[in-house]
PDB file of C-alpha atoms and ligand atoms in Angstrom:
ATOM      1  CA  UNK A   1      -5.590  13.779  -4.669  1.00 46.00           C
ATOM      2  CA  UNK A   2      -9.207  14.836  -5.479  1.00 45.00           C
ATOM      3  CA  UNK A   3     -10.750  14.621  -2.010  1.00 51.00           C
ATOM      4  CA  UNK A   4     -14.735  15.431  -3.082  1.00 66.00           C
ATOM      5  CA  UNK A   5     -15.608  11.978  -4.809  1.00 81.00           C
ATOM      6  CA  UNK A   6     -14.073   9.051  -2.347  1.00 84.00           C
ATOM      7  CA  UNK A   7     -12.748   6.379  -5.291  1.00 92.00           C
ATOM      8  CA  UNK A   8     -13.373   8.543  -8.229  1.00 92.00           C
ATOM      9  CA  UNK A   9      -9.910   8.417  -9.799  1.00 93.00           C
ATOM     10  CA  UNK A  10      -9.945   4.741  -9.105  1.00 94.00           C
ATOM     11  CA  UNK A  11     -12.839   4.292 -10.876  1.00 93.00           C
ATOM     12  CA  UNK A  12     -12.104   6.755 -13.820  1.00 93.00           C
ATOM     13  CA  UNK A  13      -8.487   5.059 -14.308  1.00 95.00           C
ATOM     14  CA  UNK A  14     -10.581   1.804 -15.126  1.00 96.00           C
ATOM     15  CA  UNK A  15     -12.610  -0.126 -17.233  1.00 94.00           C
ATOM     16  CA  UNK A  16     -14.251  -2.817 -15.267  1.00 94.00           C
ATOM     17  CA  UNK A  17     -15.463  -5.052 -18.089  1.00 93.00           C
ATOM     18  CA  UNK A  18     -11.885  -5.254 -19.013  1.00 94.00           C
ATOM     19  CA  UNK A  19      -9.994  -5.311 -15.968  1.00 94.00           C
ATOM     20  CA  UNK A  20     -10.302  -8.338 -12.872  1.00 93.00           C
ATOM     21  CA  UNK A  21      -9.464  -5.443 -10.278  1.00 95.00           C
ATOM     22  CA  UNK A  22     -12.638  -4.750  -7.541  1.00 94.00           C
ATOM     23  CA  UNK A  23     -14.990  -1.937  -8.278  1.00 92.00           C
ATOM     24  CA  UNK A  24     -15.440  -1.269  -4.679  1.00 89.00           C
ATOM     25  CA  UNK A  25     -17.974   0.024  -2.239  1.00 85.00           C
ATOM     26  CA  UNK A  26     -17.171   3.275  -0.842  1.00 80.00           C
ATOM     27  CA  UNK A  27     -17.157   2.199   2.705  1.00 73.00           C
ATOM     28  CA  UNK A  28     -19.307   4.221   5.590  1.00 68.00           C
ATOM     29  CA  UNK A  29     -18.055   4.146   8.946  1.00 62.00           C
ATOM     30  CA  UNK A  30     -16.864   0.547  10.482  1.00 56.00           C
ATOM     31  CA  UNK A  31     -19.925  -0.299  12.302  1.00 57.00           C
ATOM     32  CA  UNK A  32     -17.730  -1.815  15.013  1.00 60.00           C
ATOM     33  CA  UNK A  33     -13.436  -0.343  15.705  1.00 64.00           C
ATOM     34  CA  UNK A  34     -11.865  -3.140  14.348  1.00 73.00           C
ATOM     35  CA  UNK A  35      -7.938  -3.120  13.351  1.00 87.00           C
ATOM     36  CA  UNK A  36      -6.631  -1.084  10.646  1.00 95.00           C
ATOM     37  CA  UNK A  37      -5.485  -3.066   7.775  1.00 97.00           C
ATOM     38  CA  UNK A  38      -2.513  -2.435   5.264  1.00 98.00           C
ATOM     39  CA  UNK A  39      -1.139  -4.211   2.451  1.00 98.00           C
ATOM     40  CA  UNK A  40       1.723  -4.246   0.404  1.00 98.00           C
ATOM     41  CA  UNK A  41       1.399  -5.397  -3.191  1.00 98.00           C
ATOM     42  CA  UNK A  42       4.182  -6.299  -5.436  1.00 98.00           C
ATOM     43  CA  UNK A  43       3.455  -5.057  -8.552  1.00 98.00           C
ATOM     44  CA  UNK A  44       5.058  -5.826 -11.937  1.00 97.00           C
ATOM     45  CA  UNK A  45       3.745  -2.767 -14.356  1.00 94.00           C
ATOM     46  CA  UNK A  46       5.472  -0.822 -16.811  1.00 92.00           C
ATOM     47  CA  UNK A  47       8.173  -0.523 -14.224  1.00 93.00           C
ATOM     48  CA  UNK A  48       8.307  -3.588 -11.124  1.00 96.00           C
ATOM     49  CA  UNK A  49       7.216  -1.201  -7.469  1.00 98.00           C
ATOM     50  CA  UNK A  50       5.907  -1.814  -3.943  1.00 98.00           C
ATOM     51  CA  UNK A  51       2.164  -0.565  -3.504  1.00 98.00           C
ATOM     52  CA  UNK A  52       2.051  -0.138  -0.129  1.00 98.00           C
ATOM     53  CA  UNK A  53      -2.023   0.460   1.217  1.00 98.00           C
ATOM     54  CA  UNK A  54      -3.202   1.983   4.705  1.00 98.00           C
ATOM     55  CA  UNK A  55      -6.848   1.778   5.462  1.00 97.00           C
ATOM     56  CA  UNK A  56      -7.602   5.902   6.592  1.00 96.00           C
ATOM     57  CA  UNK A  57     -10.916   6.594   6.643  1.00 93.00           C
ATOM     58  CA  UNK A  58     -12.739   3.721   4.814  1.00 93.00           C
ATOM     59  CA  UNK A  59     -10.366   3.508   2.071  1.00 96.00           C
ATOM     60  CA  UNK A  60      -6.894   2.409   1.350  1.00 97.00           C
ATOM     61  CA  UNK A  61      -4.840   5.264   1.050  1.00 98.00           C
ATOM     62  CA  UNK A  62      -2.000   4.205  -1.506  1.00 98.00           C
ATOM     63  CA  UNK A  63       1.824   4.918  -1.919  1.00 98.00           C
ATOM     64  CA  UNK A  64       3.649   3.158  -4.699  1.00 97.00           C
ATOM     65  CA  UNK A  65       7.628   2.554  -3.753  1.00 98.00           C
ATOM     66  CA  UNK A  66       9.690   1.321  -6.259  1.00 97.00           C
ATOM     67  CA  UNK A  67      11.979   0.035  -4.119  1.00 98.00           C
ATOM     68  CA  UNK A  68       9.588  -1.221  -1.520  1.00 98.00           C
ATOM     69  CA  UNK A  69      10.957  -1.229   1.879  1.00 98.00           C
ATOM     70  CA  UNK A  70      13.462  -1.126   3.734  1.00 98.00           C
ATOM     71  CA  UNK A  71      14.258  -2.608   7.939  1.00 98.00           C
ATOM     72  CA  UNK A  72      17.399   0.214   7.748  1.00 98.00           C
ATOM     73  CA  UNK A  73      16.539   3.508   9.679  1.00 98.00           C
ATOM     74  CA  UNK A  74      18.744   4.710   7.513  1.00 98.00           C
ATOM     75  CA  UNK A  75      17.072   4.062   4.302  1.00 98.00           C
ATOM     76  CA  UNK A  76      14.364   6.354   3.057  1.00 98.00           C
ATOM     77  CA  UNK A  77      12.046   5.251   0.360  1.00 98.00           C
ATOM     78  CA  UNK A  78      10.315   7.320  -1.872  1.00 97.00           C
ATOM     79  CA  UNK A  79       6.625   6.666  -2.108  1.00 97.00           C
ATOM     80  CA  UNK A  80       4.642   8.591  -4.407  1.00 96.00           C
ATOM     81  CA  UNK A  81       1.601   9.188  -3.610  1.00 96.00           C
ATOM     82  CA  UNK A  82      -1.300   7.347  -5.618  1.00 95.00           C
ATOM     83  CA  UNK A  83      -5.039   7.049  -5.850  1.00 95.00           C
ATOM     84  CA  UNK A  84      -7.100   5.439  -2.998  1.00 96.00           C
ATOM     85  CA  UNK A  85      -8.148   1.892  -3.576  1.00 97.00           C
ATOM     86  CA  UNK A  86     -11.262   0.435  -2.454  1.00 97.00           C
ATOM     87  CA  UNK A  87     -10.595  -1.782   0.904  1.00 96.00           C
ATOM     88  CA  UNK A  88     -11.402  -4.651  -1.538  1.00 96.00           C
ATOM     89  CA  UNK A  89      -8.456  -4.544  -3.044  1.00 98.00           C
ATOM     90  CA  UNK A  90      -6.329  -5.182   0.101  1.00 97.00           C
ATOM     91  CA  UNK A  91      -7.057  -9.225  -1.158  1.00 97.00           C
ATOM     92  CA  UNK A  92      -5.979  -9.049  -4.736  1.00 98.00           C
ATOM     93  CA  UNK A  93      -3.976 -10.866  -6.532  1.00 98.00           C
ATOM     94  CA  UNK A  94      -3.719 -11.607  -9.862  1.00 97.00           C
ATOM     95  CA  UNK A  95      -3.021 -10.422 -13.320  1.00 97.00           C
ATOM     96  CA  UNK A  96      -4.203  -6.889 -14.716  1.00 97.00           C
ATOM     97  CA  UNK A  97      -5.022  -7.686 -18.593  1.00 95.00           C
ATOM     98  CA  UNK A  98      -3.042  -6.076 -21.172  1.00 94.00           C
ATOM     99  CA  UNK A  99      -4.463  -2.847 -22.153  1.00 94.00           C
ATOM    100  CA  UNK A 100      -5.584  -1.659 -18.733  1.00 95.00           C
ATOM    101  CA  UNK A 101      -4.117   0.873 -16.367  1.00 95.00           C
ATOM    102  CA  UNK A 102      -1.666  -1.211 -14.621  1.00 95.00           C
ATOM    103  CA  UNK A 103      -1.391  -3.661 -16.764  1.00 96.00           C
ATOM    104  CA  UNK A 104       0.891  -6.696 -15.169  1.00 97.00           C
ATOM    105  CA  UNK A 105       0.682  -9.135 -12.254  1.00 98.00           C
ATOM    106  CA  UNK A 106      -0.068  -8.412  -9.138  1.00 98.00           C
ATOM    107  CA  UNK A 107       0.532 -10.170  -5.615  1.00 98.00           C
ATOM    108  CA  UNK A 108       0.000  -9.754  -1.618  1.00 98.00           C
ATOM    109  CA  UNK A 109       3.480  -9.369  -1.468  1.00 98.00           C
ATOM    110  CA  UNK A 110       2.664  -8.599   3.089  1.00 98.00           C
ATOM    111  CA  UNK A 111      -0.715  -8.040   4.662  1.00 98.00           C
ATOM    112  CA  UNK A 112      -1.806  -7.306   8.537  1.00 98.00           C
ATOM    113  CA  UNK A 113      -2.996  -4.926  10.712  1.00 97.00           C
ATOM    114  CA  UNK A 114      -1.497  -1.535  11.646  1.00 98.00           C
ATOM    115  CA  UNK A 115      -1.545   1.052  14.358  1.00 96.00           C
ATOM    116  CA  UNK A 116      -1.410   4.198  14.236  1.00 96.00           C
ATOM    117  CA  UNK A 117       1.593   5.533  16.824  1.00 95.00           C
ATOM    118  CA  UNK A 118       1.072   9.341  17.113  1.00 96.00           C
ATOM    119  CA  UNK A 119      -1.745  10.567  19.135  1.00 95.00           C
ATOM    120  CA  UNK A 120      -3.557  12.308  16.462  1.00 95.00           C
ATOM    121  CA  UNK A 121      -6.172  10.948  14.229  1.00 95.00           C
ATOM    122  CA  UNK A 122      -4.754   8.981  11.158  1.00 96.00           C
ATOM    123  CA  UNK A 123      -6.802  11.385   8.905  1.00 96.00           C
ATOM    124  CA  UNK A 124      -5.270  14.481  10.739  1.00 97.00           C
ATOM    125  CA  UNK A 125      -1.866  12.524  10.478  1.00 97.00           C
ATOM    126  CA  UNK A 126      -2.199  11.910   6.710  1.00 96.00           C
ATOM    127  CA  UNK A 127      -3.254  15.494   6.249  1.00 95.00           C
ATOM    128  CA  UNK A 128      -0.258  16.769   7.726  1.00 95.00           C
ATOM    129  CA  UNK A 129       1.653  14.751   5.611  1.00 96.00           C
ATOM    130  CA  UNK A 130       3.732  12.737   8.509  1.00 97.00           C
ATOM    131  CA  UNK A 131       2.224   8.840   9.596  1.00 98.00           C
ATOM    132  CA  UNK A 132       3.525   7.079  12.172  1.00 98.00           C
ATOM    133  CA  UNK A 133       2.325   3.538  12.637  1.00 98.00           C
ATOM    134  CA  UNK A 134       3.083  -0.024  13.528  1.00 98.00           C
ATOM    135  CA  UNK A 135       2.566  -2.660  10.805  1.00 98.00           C
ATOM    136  CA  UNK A 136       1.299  -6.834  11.778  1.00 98.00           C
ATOM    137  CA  UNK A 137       1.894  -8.514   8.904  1.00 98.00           C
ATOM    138  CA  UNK A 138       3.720 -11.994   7.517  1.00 98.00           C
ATOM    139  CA  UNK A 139       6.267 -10.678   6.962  1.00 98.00           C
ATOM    140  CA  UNK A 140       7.238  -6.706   8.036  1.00 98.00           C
ATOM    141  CA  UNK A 141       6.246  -5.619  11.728  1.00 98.00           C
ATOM    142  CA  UNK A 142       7.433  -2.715  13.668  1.00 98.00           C
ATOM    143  CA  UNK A 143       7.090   1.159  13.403  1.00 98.00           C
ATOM    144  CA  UNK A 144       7.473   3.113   9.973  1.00 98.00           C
ATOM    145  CA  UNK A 145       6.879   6.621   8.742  1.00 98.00           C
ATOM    146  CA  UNK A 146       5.732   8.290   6.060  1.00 98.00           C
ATOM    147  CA  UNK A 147       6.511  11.439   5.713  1.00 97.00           C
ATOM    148  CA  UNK A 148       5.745  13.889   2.884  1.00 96.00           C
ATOM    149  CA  UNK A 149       7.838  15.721   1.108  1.00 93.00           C
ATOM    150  CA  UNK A 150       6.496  17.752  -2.179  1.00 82.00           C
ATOM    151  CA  UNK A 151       3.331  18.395  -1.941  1.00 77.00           C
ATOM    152  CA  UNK A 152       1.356  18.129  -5.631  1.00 74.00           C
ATOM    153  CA  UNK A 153      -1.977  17.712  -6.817  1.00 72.00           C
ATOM    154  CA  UNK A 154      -1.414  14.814  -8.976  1.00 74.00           C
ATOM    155  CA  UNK A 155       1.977  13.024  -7.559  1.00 78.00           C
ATOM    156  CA  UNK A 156       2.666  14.020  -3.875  1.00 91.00           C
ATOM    157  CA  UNK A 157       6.072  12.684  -2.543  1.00 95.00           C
ATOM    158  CA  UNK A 158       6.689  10.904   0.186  1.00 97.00           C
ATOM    159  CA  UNK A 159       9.061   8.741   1.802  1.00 98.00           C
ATOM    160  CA  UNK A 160       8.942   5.875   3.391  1.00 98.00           C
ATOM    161  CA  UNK A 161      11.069   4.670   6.428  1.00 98.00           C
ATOM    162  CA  UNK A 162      11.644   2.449   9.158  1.00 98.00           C
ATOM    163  CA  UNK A 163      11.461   3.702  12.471  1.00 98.00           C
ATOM    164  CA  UNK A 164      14.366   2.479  15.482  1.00 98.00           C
ATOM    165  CA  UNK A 165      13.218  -0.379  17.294  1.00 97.00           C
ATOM    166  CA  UNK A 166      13.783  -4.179  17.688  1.00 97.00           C
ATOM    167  CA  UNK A 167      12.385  -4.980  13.805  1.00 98.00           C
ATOM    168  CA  UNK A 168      14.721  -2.573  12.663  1.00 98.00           C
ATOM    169  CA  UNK A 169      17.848  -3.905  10.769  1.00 97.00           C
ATOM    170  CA  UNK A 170      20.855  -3.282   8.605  1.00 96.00           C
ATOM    171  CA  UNK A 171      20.799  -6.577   7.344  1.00 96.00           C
ATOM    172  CA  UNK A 172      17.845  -7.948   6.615  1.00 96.00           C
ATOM    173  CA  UNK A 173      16.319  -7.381   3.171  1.00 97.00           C
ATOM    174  CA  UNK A 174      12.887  -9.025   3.141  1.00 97.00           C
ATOM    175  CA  UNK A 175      12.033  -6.995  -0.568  1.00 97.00           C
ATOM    176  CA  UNK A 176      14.753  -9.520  -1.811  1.00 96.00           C
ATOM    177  CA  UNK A 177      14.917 -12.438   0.547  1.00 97.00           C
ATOM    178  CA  UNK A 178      11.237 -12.644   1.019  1.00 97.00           C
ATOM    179  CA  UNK A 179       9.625 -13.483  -2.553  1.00 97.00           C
ATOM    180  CA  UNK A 180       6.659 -15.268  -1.823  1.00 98.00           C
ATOM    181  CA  UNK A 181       2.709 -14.292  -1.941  1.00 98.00           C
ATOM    182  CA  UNK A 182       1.662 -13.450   1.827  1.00 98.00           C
ATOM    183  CA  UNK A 183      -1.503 -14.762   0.683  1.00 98.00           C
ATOM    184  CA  UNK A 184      -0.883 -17.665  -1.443  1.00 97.00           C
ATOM    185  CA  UNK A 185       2.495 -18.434  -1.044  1.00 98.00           C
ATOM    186  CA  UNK A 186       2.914 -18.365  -5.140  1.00 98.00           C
ATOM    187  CA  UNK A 187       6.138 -16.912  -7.135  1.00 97.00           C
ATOM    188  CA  UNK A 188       5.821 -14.213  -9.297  1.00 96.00           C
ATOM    189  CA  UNK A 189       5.750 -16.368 -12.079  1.00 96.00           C
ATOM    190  CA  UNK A 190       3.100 -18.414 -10.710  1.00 97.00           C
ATOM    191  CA  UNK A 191       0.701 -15.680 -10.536  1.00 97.00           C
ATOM    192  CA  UNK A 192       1.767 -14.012 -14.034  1.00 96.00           C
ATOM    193  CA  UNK A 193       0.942 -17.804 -15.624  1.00 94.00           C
ATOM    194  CA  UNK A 194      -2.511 -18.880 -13.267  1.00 91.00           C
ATOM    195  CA  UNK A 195      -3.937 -15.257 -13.181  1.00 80.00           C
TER     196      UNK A 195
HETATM  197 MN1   MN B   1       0.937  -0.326  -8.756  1.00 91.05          MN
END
Protein backbone atom coordinates (compact mmCIF):
# COMPACT_ATOMS: atom_id res chain seq x y z
CA UNK A 1 0.00 0.00 0.00
CA UNK A 2 0.98 3.65 -0.77
CA UNK A 3 2.18 4.75 2.66
CA UNK A 4 2.87 8.80 1.78
CA UNK A 5 -0.89 10.02 1.57
CA UNK A 6 -2.83 8.30 4.78
CA UNK A 7 -6.49 7.46 2.93
CA UNK A 8 -5.51 8.37 -0.53
CA UNK A 9 -6.49 5.14 -2.28
CA UNK A 10 -9.64 5.23 -0.26
CA UNK A 11 -10.47 8.34 -1.43
CA UNK A 12 -9.32 7.88 -5.14
CA UNK A 13 -11.37 4.43 -5.33
CA UNK A 14 -14.52 6.73 -4.65
CA UNK A 15 -16.91 9.08 -5.66
CA UNK A 16 -18.55 10.57 -2.68
CA UNK A 17 -21.55 12.21 -4.32
CA UNK A 18 -22.37 8.79 -5.46
CA UNK A 19 -21.47 6.53 -2.82
CA UNK A 20 -23.11 6.57 1.19
CA UNK A 21 -19.55 5.30 2.41
CA UNK A 22 -17.64 8.07 5.00
CA UNK A 23 -15.11 10.39 3.51
CA UNK A 24 -13.13 10.35 6.63
CA UNK A 25 -10.83 12.51 8.65
CA UNK A 26 -7.37 11.41 8.64
CA UNK A 27 -7.07 10.99 12.31
CA UNK A 28 -3.96 12.68 14.44
CA UNK A 29 -2.90 11.02 17.43
CA UNK A 30 -5.77 9.78 20.07
CA UNK A 31 -5.63 12.62 22.38
CA UNK A 32 -6.22 10.16 25.22
CA UNK A 33 -4.96 5.76 24.86
CA UNK A 34 -8.18 4.49 24.50
CA UNK A 35 -8.85 0.72 23.17
CA UNK A 36 -8.07 -0.32 19.78
CA UNK A 37 -11.05 -1.01 17.76
CA UNK A 38 -11.64 -3.67 14.90
CA UNK A 39 -14.43 -4.61 12.84
CA UNK A 40 -15.45 -7.19 10.67
CA UNK A 41 -17.81 -6.37 7.82
CA UNK A 42 -19.70 -8.81 5.80
CA UNK A 43 -19.63 -7.74 2.54
CA UNK A 44 -21.72 -8.88 -0.46
CA UNK A 45 -19.66 -7.39 -3.70
CA UNK A 46 -18.90 -8.87 -6.86
CA UNK A 47 -17.90 -11.88 -4.87
CA UNK A 48 -19.61 -12.29 -0.88
CA UNK A 49 -15.97 -11.76 1.71
CA UNK A 50 -15.14 -10.88 5.32
CA UNK A 51 -13.51 -7.27 5.64
CA UNK A 52 -11.87 -7.60 8.61
CA UNK A 53 -10.48 -3.76 10.04
CA UNK A 54 -7.69 -3.09 12.81
CA UNK A 55 -7.30 0.44 13.96
CA UNK A 56 -3.00 0.88 13.53
CA UNK A 57 -2.07 4.14 13.66
CA UNK A 58 -5.25 6.28 13.23
CA UNK A 59 -6.65 4.29 10.54
CA UNK A 60 -8.22 0.98 9.93
CA UNK A 61 -5.86 -1.13 8.38
CA UNK A 62 -8.01 -3.58 6.13
CA UNK A 63 -7.82 -7.35 5.09
CA UNK A 64 -10.62 -8.74 3.00
CA UNK A 65 -11.16 -12.78 3.69
CA UNK A 66 -13.40 -14.46 1.63
CA UNK A 67 -13.99 -16.95 3.85
CA UNK A 68 -14.00 -14.86 6.96
CA UNK A 69 -12.88 -16.64 9.96
CA UNK A 70 -12.31 -19.36 11.37
CA UNK A 71 -12.21 -20.62 15.72
CA UNK A 72 -9.93 -23.82 14.17
CA UNK A 73 -6.09 -23.34 14.80
CA UNK A 74 -5.96 -25.30 12.13
CA UNK A 75 -7.60 -23.21 9.58
CA UNK A 76 -5.70 -20.46 7.86
CA UNK A 77 -7.52 -17.78 6.02
CA UNK A 78 -6.28 -15.87 3.37
CA UNK A 79 -6.67 -12.15 3.77
CA UNK A 80 -5.56 -9.97 1.13
CA UNK A 81 -4.46 -7.08 1.96
CA UNK A 82 -6.66 -3.88 1.09
CA UNK A 83 -6.72 -0.14 1.37
CA UNK A 84 -6.99 1.61 4.81
CA UNK A 85 -10.40 2.86 5.71
CA UNK A 86 -11.08 5.86 7.61
CA UNK A 87 -11.96 4.87 11.47
CA UNK A 88 -15.45 6.09 10.37
CA UNK A 89 -16.14 3.35 8.64
CA UNK A 90 -15.76 0.87 11.56
CA UNK A 91 -19.91 1.91 11.99
CA UNK A 92 -21.14 1.28 8.52
CA UNK A 93 -23.65 -0.40 7.33
CA UNK A 94 -25.58 -0.21 4.52
CA UNK A 95 -25.81 -0.51 0.81
CA UNK A 96 -22.95 0.70 -1.67
CA UNK A 97 -25.04 2.03 -4.86
CA UNK A 98 -24.66 0.33 -8.05
CA UNK A 99 -21.91 1.73 -10.01
CA UNK A 100 -19.46 2.37 -7.19
CA UNK A 101 -16.37 0.52 -6.11
CA UNK A 102 -17.87 -2.05 -3.97
CA UNK A 103 -20.94 -1.96 -5.06
CA UNK A 104 -23.36 -4.30 -2.68
CA UNK A 105 -24.54 -4.37 0.94
CA UNK A 106 -22.66 -4.05 3.61
CA UNK A 107 -23.05 -5.01 7.46
CA UNK A 108 -21.15 -5.01 11.04
CA UNK A 109 -21.03 -8.49 10.68
CA UNK A 110 -18.58 -8.29 14.68
CA UNK A 111 -17.20 -5.16 16.26
CA UNK A 112 -15.01 -4.59 19.67
CA UNK A 113 -11.91 -3.78 20.91
CA UNK A 114 -8.55 -5.51 20.35
CA UNK A 115 -5.15 -5.91 21.88
CA UNK A 116 -2.29 -6.15 20.58
CA UNK A 117 -0.36 -9.51 22.16
CA UNK A 118 3.32 -9.17 21.06
CA UNK A 119 5.43 -6.68 22.75
CA UNK A 120 6.22 -4.62 19.82
CA UNK A 121 4.36 -1.69 18.54
CA UNK A 122 1.29 -2.63 16.30
CA UNK A 123 2.86 -0.41 13.53
CA UNK A 124 6.27 -2.29 13.91
CA UNK A 125 4.08 -5.55 14.05
CA UNK A 126 2.16 -4.72 10.84
CA UNK A 127 5.40 -3.76 9.18
CA UNK A 128 6.87 -6.96 9.76
CA UNK A 129 4.07 -8.51 8.37
CA UNK A 130 3.09 -10.86 11.58
CA UNK A 131 0.01 -9.35 14.20
CA UNK A 132 -0.79 -10.89 17.10
CA UNK A 133 -3.80 -9.63 18.97
CA UNK A 134 -6.84 -10.35 21.05
CA UNK A 135 -10.24 -9.39 19.58
CA UNK A 136 -13.64 -8.10 22.16
CA UNK A 137 -16.30 -8.26 20.08
CA UNK A 138 -20.19 -9.76 19.92
CA UNK A 139 -19.38 -12.26 18.65
CA UNK A 140 -15.39 -13.52 18.06
CA UNK A 141 -12.94 -13.04 21.16
CA UNK A 142 -9.64 -14.57 21.74
CA UNK A 143 -6.12 -14.35 20.08
CA UNK A 144 -5.60 -14.38 16.15
CA UNK A 145 -2.75 -13.77 13.76
CA UNK A 146 -2.09 -12.36 10.78
CA UNK A 147 0.63 -13.21 9.21
CA UNK A 148 1.93 -12.19 5.76
CA UNK A 149 2.80 -14.11 3.22
CA UNK A 150 3.59 -12.45 -0.43
CA UNK A 151 4.54 -9.37 -0.13
CA UNK A 152 3.10 -6.93 -3.22
CA UNK A 153 2.56 -3.46 -3.82
CA UNK A 154 -0.97 -3.64 -4.78
CA UNK A 155 -2.39 -7.11 -3.16
CA UNK A 156 -0.17 -8.29 -0.20
CA UNK A 157 -1.20 -11.79 1.18
CA UNK A 158 -1.90 -12.67 4.29
CA UNK A 159 -3.51 -15.14 6.35
CA UNK A 160 -5.58 -15.11 8.90
CA UNK A 161 -5.75 -17.56 11.93
CA UNK A 162 -6.86 -18.38 15.22
CA UNK A 163 -4.47 -18.67 17.82
CA UNK A 164 -4.74 -21.88 20.76
CA UNK A 165 -6.63 -20.86 23.62
CA UNK A 166 -10.05 -21.32 25.34
CA UNK A 167 -12.10 -19.41 22.20
CA UNK A 168 -10.48 -21.68 20.01
CA UNK A 169 -12.67 -24.49 18.45
CA UNK A 170 -13.14 -27.22 15.91
CA UNK A 171 -16.65 -26.88 15.99
CA UNK A 172 -17.94 -23.80 16.13
CA UNK A 173 -18.55 -21.88 12.90
CA UNK A 174 -19.80 -18.41 13.84
CA UNK A 175 -19.21 -17.17 9.75
CA UNK A 176 -22.23 -19.62 9.27
CA UNK A 177 -24.08 -19.96 12.51
CA UNK A 178 -23.80 -16.37 13.40
CA UNK A 179 -25.75 -14.29 10.59
CA UNK A 180 -26.89 -11.37 12.23
CA UNK A 181 -25.70 -7.47 12.16
CA UNK A 182 -23.45 -6.94 15.43
CA UNK A 183 -24.82 -3.61 15.19
CA UNK A 184 -28.34 -3.85 14.25
CA UNK A 185 -29.19 -7.21 14.56
CA UNK A 186 -30.66 -7.12 10.72
CA UNK A 187 -30.32 -10.12 8.00
CA UNK A 188 -28.58 -9.64 5.04
CA UNK A 189 -31.59 -9.13 3.28
CA UNK A 190 -32.77 -6.60 5.58
CA UNK A 191 -29.97 -4.35 4.97
CA UNK A 192 -29.80 -5.03 1.01
CA UNK A 193 -33.83 -3.86 1.05
CA UNK A 194 -33.67 -0.70 3.97
CA UNK A 195 -30.16 0.57 2.84
MN1 LIG B 1 -15.11 -5.41 0.84
Amino acid sequence: MPKNIPLKTYRAKRDFKKTVEPVGKVQKKRPQKKATIFVIQRHEATRTHFDLRLEITGVLKSWAVPKGPSLDPAIKRLAVETEDHPMEYATFEGVIPEGNYGAGPVMVWDFGTFENIKTQSLKKCYEQGHIEFFLHGKKLNGAFALIRTHLSQTKPAWLLVKMKDEYASIKKNPVKNQTKSAKTGRTMKQISKEG
